[in-house]
Short mmCIF file of N, CA and C in Angstrom, two decimals:
data_model
loop_
_atom_site.label_atom_id
_atom_site.label_comp_id
_atom_site.label_asym_id
_atom_site.label_seq_id
_atom_site.Cartn_x
_atom_site.Cartn_y
_atom_site.Cartn_z
N MET E 194 -5.06 0.09 -0.01
CA MET E 194 -4.62 -0.24 0.95
C MET E 194 -4.93 -2.30 0.62
N GLY E 195 -4.80 -3.43 1.10
CA GLY E 195 -5.87 -4.09 0.95
C GLY E 195 -6.07 -4.87 2.00
N ARG E 196 -6.92 -6.45 1.97
CA ARG E 196 -8.30 -6.28 3.15
C ARG E 196 -7.04 -6.97 3.81
N GLY E 197 -6.20 -7.52 3.94
CA GLY E 197 -5.24 -7.97 5.20
C GLY E 197 -4.69 -6.83 6.00
N THR E 198 -4.01 -5.87 4.99
CA THR E 198 -3.72 -5.06 5.76
C THR E 198 -4.00 -4.01 6.52
N TYR E 199 -5.66 -4.17 5.99
CA TYR E 199 -6.45 -3.36 6.85
C TYR E 199 -6.77 -4.12 8.21
N GLU E 200 -7.47 -5.82 8.14
CA GLU E 200 -6.77 -6.04 9.18
C GLU E 200 -6.11 -6.12 10.12
N LYS E 201 -5.17 -6.39 9.83
CA LYS E 201 -3.82 -5.76 10.69
C LYS E 201 -3.80 -4.65 11.63
N ILE E 202 -4.35 -3.11 10.70
CA ILE E 202 -4.64 -1.84 11.39
C ILE E 202 -5.86 -1.43 11.88
N ARG E 203 -6.45 -2.28 11.84
CA ARG E 203 -8.26 -1.45 12.78
C ARG E 203 -8.94 -1.27 13.56
N ASP E 204 -7.74 -1.79 14.60
CA ASP E 204 -8.69 -1.51 15.67
C ASP E 204 -7.10 -1.06 16.70
N ILE E 205 -6.91 -0.06 15.67
CA ILE E 205 -5.35 0.66 16.30
C ILE E 205 -5.37 2.08 16.40
N ARG E 206 -5.78 2.94 17.36
CA ARG E 206 -6.25 4.14 17.68
C ARG E 206 -5.93 4.85 18.62
N PRO E 207 -5.53 5.78 18.62
CA PRO E 207 -5.59 6.51 17.59
C PRO E 207 -5.66 6.16 15.95
N TRP E 208 -6.80 6.57 15.43
CA TRP E 208 -6.39 6.02 13.95
C TRP E 208 -5.15 7.20 12.99
N PRO E 209 -3.94 6.12 12.97
CA PRO E 209 -2.39 6.74 12.72
C PRO E 209 -2.70 7.28 10.86
N TYR E 210 -3.75 6.77 10.17
CA TYR E 210 -4.23 8.33 9.03
C TYR E 210 -5.09 9.10 9.14
N THR E 211 -4.29 10.27 8.55
CA THR E 211 -5.12 11.15 8.17
C THR E 211 -5.53 11.62 6.85
N ARG E 212 -4.90 11.26 6.32
CA ARG E 212 -4.90 11.32 5.12
C ARG E 212 -6.50 9.55 4.71
N PRO E 213 -7.36 9.92 3.60
CA PRO E 213 -8.57 9.26 3.22
C PRO E 213 -8.13 7.99 2.76
N VAL E 214 -8.04 6.43 3.12
CA VAL E 214 -7.57 5.71 2.94
C VAL E 214 -8.29 4.88 2.30
N VAL E 215 -8.59 3.73 0.92
CA VAL E 215 -9.11 2.78 0.29
C VAL E 215 -8.35 1.25 0.53
N VAL E 216 -9.62 0.73 0.78
CA VAL E 216 -9.46 -0.10 0.73
C VAL E 216 -9.66 -1.63 0.07
N LEU E 217 -8.94 -1.94 -1.16
CA LEU E 217 -9.55 -3.15 -1.88
C LEU E 217 -10.01 -4.15 -1.69
N SER E 218 -10.34 -4.84 -2.18
CA SER E 218 -10.99 -6.37 -1.63
C SER E 218 -12.35 -6.34 -2.20
N ALA E 219 -12.00 -7.95 -2.97
CA ALA E 219 -13.38 -8.22 -3.66
C ALA E 219 -14.54 -8.85 -2.55
N THR E 220 -14.02 -9.11 -1.28
CA THR E 220 -15.19 -10.08 -0.22
C THR E 220 -15.55 -8.94 0.49
N MET E 221 -14.85 -7.76 1.10
CA MET E 221 -14.81 -6.65 1.77
C MET E 221 -16.44 -5.82 1.19
N THR E 222 -16.81 -5.16 2.03
CA THR E 222 -18.31 -4.39 2.16
C THR E 222 -17.94 -3.61 3.18
N GLU E 223 -18.57 -1.43 2.43
CA GLU E 223 -18.89 -1.04 3.78
C GLU E 223 -19.22 -1.12 5.06
N ASP E 224 -19.69 -2.15 5.06
CA ASP E 224 -20.44 -2.70 6.09
C ASP E 224 -19.45 -3.44 6.91
N ASP E 225 -19.04 -4.46 6.31
CA ASP E 225 -17.61 -4.46 7.57
C ASP E 225 -16.73 -3.05 8.68
N LEU E 226 -16.89 -1.87 8.00
CA LEU E 226 -16.32 -1.40 8.46
C LEU E 226 -17.09 -0.46 9.88
N PRO E 227 -15.76 -0.68 11.05
CA PRO E 227 -16.83 0.39 12.11
C PRO E 227 -16.91 1.36 12.36
N GLU E 228 -18.42 1.55 12.48
CA GLU E 228 -19.23 3.19 12.99
C GLU E 228 -17.78 4.41 12.32
N GLU E 229 -16.85 4.06 14.00
CA GLU E 229 -15.57 5.06 13.81
C GLU E 229 -14.99 5.50 13.02
N LEU E 230 -15.23 3.94 11.80
CA LEU E 230 -13.82 4.76 10.65
C LEU E 230 -14.67 5.06 9.13
N GLY E 231 -16.49 4.71 9.54
CA GLY E 231 -17.21 5.33 8.48
C GLY E 231 -16.70 6.04 7.37
N SER E 232 -15.96 7.53 8.33
CA SER E 232 -15.52 8.79 7.53
C SER E 232 -14.37 8.64 6.70
N LYS E 233 -13.17 7.63 7.61
CA LYS E 233 -11.98 7.59 7.08
C LYS E 233 -11.77 6.47 6.59
N VAL E 234 -12.80 5.43 6.23
CA VAL E 234 -11.59 4.84 5.39
C VAL E 234 -13.03 3.87 4.28
N ARG E 235 -13.22 4.00 2.86
CA ARG E 235 -13.60 3.65 2.48
C ARG E 235 -13.37 2.11 1.38
N VAL E 236 -14.40 1.34 1.24
CA VAL E 236 -14.47 -0.36 0.64
C VAL E 236 -14.62 0.13 -1.38
N THR E 237 -13.41 -0.79 -2.01
CA THR E 237 -13.75 -0.90 -2.87
C THR E 237 -13.78 -2.11 -3.76
N ASP E 238 -14.69 -2.37 -4.80
CA ASP E 238 -13.01 -3.79 -5.24
C ASP E 238 -12.76 -3.65 -6.62
N LEU E 239 -12.51 -1.98 -6.80
CA LEU E 239 -11.53 -1.64 -8.05
C LEU E 239 -10.61 -1.83 -8.17
N SER E 240 -10.67 -1.88 -9.85
CA SER E 240 -8.97 -2.34 -10.24
C SER E 240 -7.67 -1.30 -9.76
N PRO E 241 -6.91 -1.94 -9.54
CA PRO E 241 -5.45 -0.58 -9.78
C PRO E 241 -6.13 0.61 -10.88
N THR E 242 -6.02 0.35 -12.16
CA THR E 242 -6.27 1.21 -12.26
C THR E 242 -7.56 2.01 -12.51
N GLU E 243 -8.57 2.16 -11.96
CA GLU E 243 -9.67 1.81 -12.14
C GLU E 243 -10.08 2.92 -10.73
N ALA E 244 -9.45 2.70 -9.65
CA ALA E 244 -9.03 3.19 -7.89
C ALA E 244 -8.59 4.35 -8.35
N MET E 245 -7.01 4.35 -9.52
CA MET E 245 -6.58 5.06 -9.48
C MET E 245 -7.29 6.44 -10.34
N ARG E 246 -8.20 5.99 -11.38
CA ARG E 246 -8.50 7.25 -11.72
C ARG E 246 -9.69 7.99 -11.11
N MET E 247 -10.44 7.12 -9.91
CA MET E 247 -11.75 7.59 -9.08
C MET E 247 -10.87 8.49 -7.97
N LEU E 248 -9.50 7.89 -7.52
CA LEU E 248 -9.06 8.97 -6.59
C LEU E 248 -8.49 10.21 -7.31
N GLN E 249 -8.54 10.02 -8.61
CA GLN E 249 -7.40 11.28 -8.98
C GLN E 249 -8.36 12.07 -9.69
N SER E 250 -10.20 11.49 -10.08
CA SER E 250 -10.94 12.53 -10.51
C SER E 250 -11.23 13.97 -9.21
N GLU E 251 -11.02 13.00 -7.70
CA GLU E 251 -11.43 13.80 -6.83
C GLU E 251 -10.14 14.27 -6.21
N GLY E 252 -8.93 14.74 -7.31
CA GLY E 252 -7.84 15.35 -6.63
C GLY E 252 -6.12 15.07 -6.36
N HIS E 253 -6.66 13.76 -6.18
CA HIS E 253 -5.26 12.62 -5.45
C HIS E 253 -4.27 13.20 -6.79
N ARG E 254 -3.39 13.46 -6.67
CA ARG E 254 -2.14 13.01 -8.07
C ARG E 254 -1.93 11.97 -7.09
N ARG E 255 -1.65 11.64 -6.39
CA ARG E 255 -0.11 10.33 -5.38
C ARG E 255 -0.87 9.93 -4.41
N VAL E 256 -0.54 8.25 -4.36
CA VAL E 256 -0.96 7.33 -2.78
C VAL E 256 -0.37 6.41 -2.63
N TYR E 257 -0.33 6.47 -1.45
CA TYR E 257 0.49 5.60 -0.79
C TYR E 257 -0.54 4.34 -0.74
N VAL E 258 0.49 3.36 -1.33
CA VAL E 258 0.16 2.13 -1.59
C VAL E 258 0.75 1.41 -0.77
N ASP E 259 -0.29 -0.15 0.15
CA ASP E 259 0.52 -0.66 0.73
C ASP E 259 -0.39 -1.82 0.79
N GLY E 260 0.40 -3.04 1.22
CA GLY E 260 -0.15 -4.44 1.47
C GLY E 260 0.16 -5.20 0.22
N GLY E 261 1.32 -6.52 0.27
CA GLY E 261 1.84 -7.23 -0.62
C GLY E 261 0.78 -7.21 -1.88
N ARG E 262 -0.01 -7.72 -1.89
CA ARG E 262 -1.33 -8.66 -3.30
C ARG E 262 -1.54 -6.51 -3.90
N VAL E 263 -1.42 -6.10 -3.15
CA VAL E 263 -2.29 -4.24 -3.34
C VAL E 263 -0.93 -3.93 -4.76
N ILE E 264 0.63 -3.79 -4.34
CA ILE E 264 1.06 -3.52 -4.25
C ILE E 264 1.84 -4.49 -5.51
N GLN E 265 1.56 -5.78 -5.59
CA GLN E 265 2.03 -6.98 -7.05
C GLN E 265 0.82 -6.14 -7.64
N SER E 266 -0.59 -6.11 -7.27
CA SER E 266 -0.70 -5.46 -8.66
C SER E 266 -0.87 -3.74 -9.14
N PHE E 267 -0.16 -3.08 -8.18
CA PHE E 267 0.16 -1.63 -9.02
C PHE E 267 0.40 -1.87 -9.74
N LEU E 268 2.44 -2.91 -9.01
CA LEU E 268 3.08 -2.34 -10.16
C LEU E 268 3.10 -3.52 -11.20
N ARG E 269 1.77 -4.66 -11.75
CA ARG E 269 1.43 -4.77 -12.99
C ARG E 269 1.04 -4.38 -13.48
N ALA E 270 0.17 -2.86 -13.04
CA ALA E 270 -0.85 -2.17 -13.52
C ALA E 270 0.74 -1.01 -14.16
N GLY E 271 1.60 -0.78 -13.69
CA GLY E 271 2.67 -0.46 -14.21
C GLY E 271 2.02 1.57 -12.86
N LEU E 272 1.41 1.09 -12.44
CA LEU E 272 1.52 2.23 -11.73
C LEU E 272 2.30 2.80 -10.20
N ILE E 273 3.34 2.23 -9.89
CA ILE E 273 4.05 2.81 -9.40
C ILE E 273 5.29 3.46 -9.82
N ALA E 274 5.92 4.90 -9.35
CA ALA E 274 6.79 5.37 -9.67
C ALA E 274 7.53 5.36 -9.16
N ASP E 275 7.02 4.86 -8.05
CA ASP E 275 8.76 5.04 -6.97
C ASP E 275 8.02 3.66 -5.00
N MET E 276 9.03 4.03 -5.17
CA MET E 276 8.62 3.07 -3.84
C MET E 276 9.37 3.19 -2.28
N VAL E 277 9.66 2.67 -1.00
CA VAL E 277 10.14 2.61 -0.30
C VAL E 277 10.13 1.38 0.00
N ILE E 278 11.49 0.29 0.04
CA ILE E 278 11.77 -1.14 0.53
C ILE E 278 12.46 -1.29 1.91
N THR E 279 11.42 -1.50 3.14
CA THR E 279 11.27 -1.07 4.13
C THR E 279 11.92 -2.79 4.37
N THR E 280 13.53 -3.06 5.27
CA THR E 280 14.08 -4.04 5.39
C THR E 280 13.78 -3.90 6.92
N VAL E 281 12.63 -5.05 7.88
CA VAL E 281 13.07 -5.75 9.88
C VAL E 281 14.08 -6.34 9.52
N PRO E 282 14.12 -6.41 10.49
CA PRO E 282 16.02 -7.33 11.06
C PRO E 282 15.53 -8.82 11.16
N VAL E 283 14.41 -9.49 10.82
CA VAL E 283 13.82 -11.07 10.89
C VAL E 283 13.54 -11.42 9.96
N LEU E 284 14.84 -13.03 9.80
CA LEU E 284 14.78 -14.15 8.87
C LEU E 284 12.70 -14.60 9.39
N LEU E 285 12.27 -14.76 7.79
CA LEU E 285 11.14 -15.23 8.33
C LEU E 285 11.74 -16.78 8.02
N GLY E 286 10.42 -17.70 8.79
CA GLY E 286 10.72 -18.84 7.85
C GLY E 286 10.34 -19.27 6.61
N GLU E 287 8.53 -18.36 6.76
CA GLU E 287 8.03 -18.72 5.56
C GLU E 287 7.55 -17.80 5.12
N GLY E 288 6.49 -17.47 3.86
CA GLY E 288 6.03 -16.42 4.50
C GLY E 288 5.66 -15.67 2.36
N ARG E 289 5.30 -14.90 2.38
CA ARG E 289 4.95 -14.67 0.57
C ARG E 289 5.77 -14.61 0.13
N ARG E 290 6.29 -13.98 -1.51
CA ARG E 290 7.12 -13.64 -2.08
C ARG E 290 6.45 -11.76 -2.23
N LEU E 291 7.33 -11.17 -1.67
CA LEU E 291 7.24 -9.38 -1.60
C LEU E 291 6.80 -9.22 -2.67
N PHE E 292 7.67 -9.00 -4.54
CA PHE E 292 6.54 -8.65 -5.14
C PHE E 292 5.58 -9.30 -6.10
N GLY E 293 5.96 -11.00 -4.98
CA GLY E 293 4.90 -11.53 -6.83
C GLY E 293 5.79 -12.66 -7.93
N SER E 294 4.50 -12.62 -8.57
CA SER E 294 5.59 -13.42 -10.44
C SER E 294 4.63 -11.98 -10.79
N LEU E 295 5.87 -11.40 -11.55
CA LEU E 295 5.87 -10.54 -12.93
C LEU E 295 6.28 -10.77 -13.98
N ALA E 296 5.64 -9.70 -15.19
CA ALA E 296 6.78 -10.65 -16.63
C ALA E 296 7.18 -10.48 -17.01
N GLY E 297 8.15 -9.39 -15.90
CA GLY E 297 9.37 -9.32 -16.70
C GLY E 297 9.98 -8.42 -15.20
N ASP E 298 11.40 -8.08 -15.63
CA ASP E 298 12.57 -7.39 -14.64
C ASP E 298 12.10 -5.89 -15.02
N ILE E 299 11.61 -5.21 -13.31
CA ILE E 299 11.81 -3.87 -13.38
C ILE E 299 12.81 -3.53 -12.91
N ARG E 300 13.43 -2.32 -13.71
CA ARG E 300 14.77 -1.41 -12.97
C ARG E 300 14.68 -0.87 -12.25
N LEU E 301 14.86 -0.70 -10.61
CA LEU E 301 15.26 0.94 -9.93
C LEU E 301 15.71 1.18 -10.49
N GLN E 302 15.95 3.02 -10.06
CA GLN E 302 17.09 3.72 -9.69
C GLN E 302 17.08 4.26 -7.87
N HIS E 303 18.39 4.14 -7.41
CA HIS E 303 18.26 3.37 -5.65
C HIS E 303 18.22 5.68 -5.51
N ASP E 304 17.62 6.19 -4.79
CA ASP E 304 17.84 7.32 -4.78
C ASP E 304 18.57 7.05 -2.99
N LYS E 305 18.16 6.66 -2.21
CA LYS E 305 18.91 7.30 -0.64
C LYS E 305 18.58 5.78 0.47
N THR E 306 19.29 5.24 1.21
CA THR E 306 18.81 4.32 2.07
C THR E 306 19.11 4.87 3.24
N LYS E 307 18.56 4.50 4.18
CA LYS E 307 18.32 5.48 5.62
C LYS E 307 18.14 3.81 6.67
N SER E 308 19.40 3.88 8.11
CA SER E 308 19.02 3.26 8.46
C SER E 308 18.85 3.90 9.91
N PHE E 309 18.07 2.91 10.89
CA PHE E 309 17.24 3.13 12.13
C PHE E 309 17.83 2.92 13.44
N PRO E 310 17.76 3.51 14.40
CA PRO E 310 18.48 2.37 15.56
C PRO E 310 17.91 1.14 15.61
N SER E 311 16.93 1.03 15.39
CA SER E 311 15.87 -1.15 15.59
C SER E 311 16.94 -1.32 15.01
N GLY E 312 17.63 -1.11 14.02
CA GLY E 312 17.91 -1.76 13.03
C GLY E 312 17.12 -2.65 11.22
N LEU E 313 16.14 -1.33 11.42
CA LEU E 313 15.09 -1.47 10.13
C LEU E 313 16.39 -0.32 9.46
N VAL E 314 16.00 -1.20 7.97
CA VAL E 314 16.78 -0.06 6.83
C VAL E 314 15.24 -0.06 6.24
N GLN E 315 15.78 1.47 6.02
CA GLN E 315 14.78 1.78 3.98
C GLN E 315 15.51 2.32 2.80
N SER E 316 15.03 1.75 1.93
CA SER E 316 16.03 2.46 0.89
C SER E 316 14.77 2.33 -0.52
N ARG E 317 14.94 4.16 -0.25
CA ARG E 317 13.86 4.71 -1.51
C ARG E 317 14.84 4.83 -3.03
N TYR E 318 13.67 4.35 -4.05
CA TYR E 318 14.15 3.61 -4.78
C TYR E 318 12.92 4.54 -6.20
N ARG E 319 13.10 5.01 -7.87
CA ARG E 319 12.20 5.43 -9.04
C ARG E 319 12.13 3.96 -9.87
N ILE E 320 10.72 4.21 -10.35
CA ILE E 320 10.93 2.53 -11.35
C ILE E 320 11.97 3.80 -11.62
N ALA E 321 13.15 2.58 -12.62
CA ALA E 321 13.88 3.34 -13.79
C ALA E 321 13.17 3.27 -15.07
N ALA E 322 13.75 4.64 -15.86
CA ALA E 322 12.43 4.77 -17.76
C ALA E 322 12.64 3.87 -18.61
#
């Protein structure tokens, strides 16, 4: 995840993740982590490709990517195989583009869509070959 996403969830207790978390940030360091998260969260300034190499060398085959700019950088690097897009029933007055600028269109193949009583809708897609 990116620094912005991490900062939004950093104080949630109990910590919501059971798997290792890697924060990709050019400005944050391990010293910025609360002591109780030291064994659960790592900080690195690696590129998406380098981060995936590191995680693969540790035995991780698939990762969950979160955070707007981080998702954009993984998309630009061609490292996203599938994605879940969640729509929350709120129209924002302004904000950042979801996928940012891309060199070209990325074709998606729809797998399934699920709606929740809250109005939330999740659609799962695979990146088309």
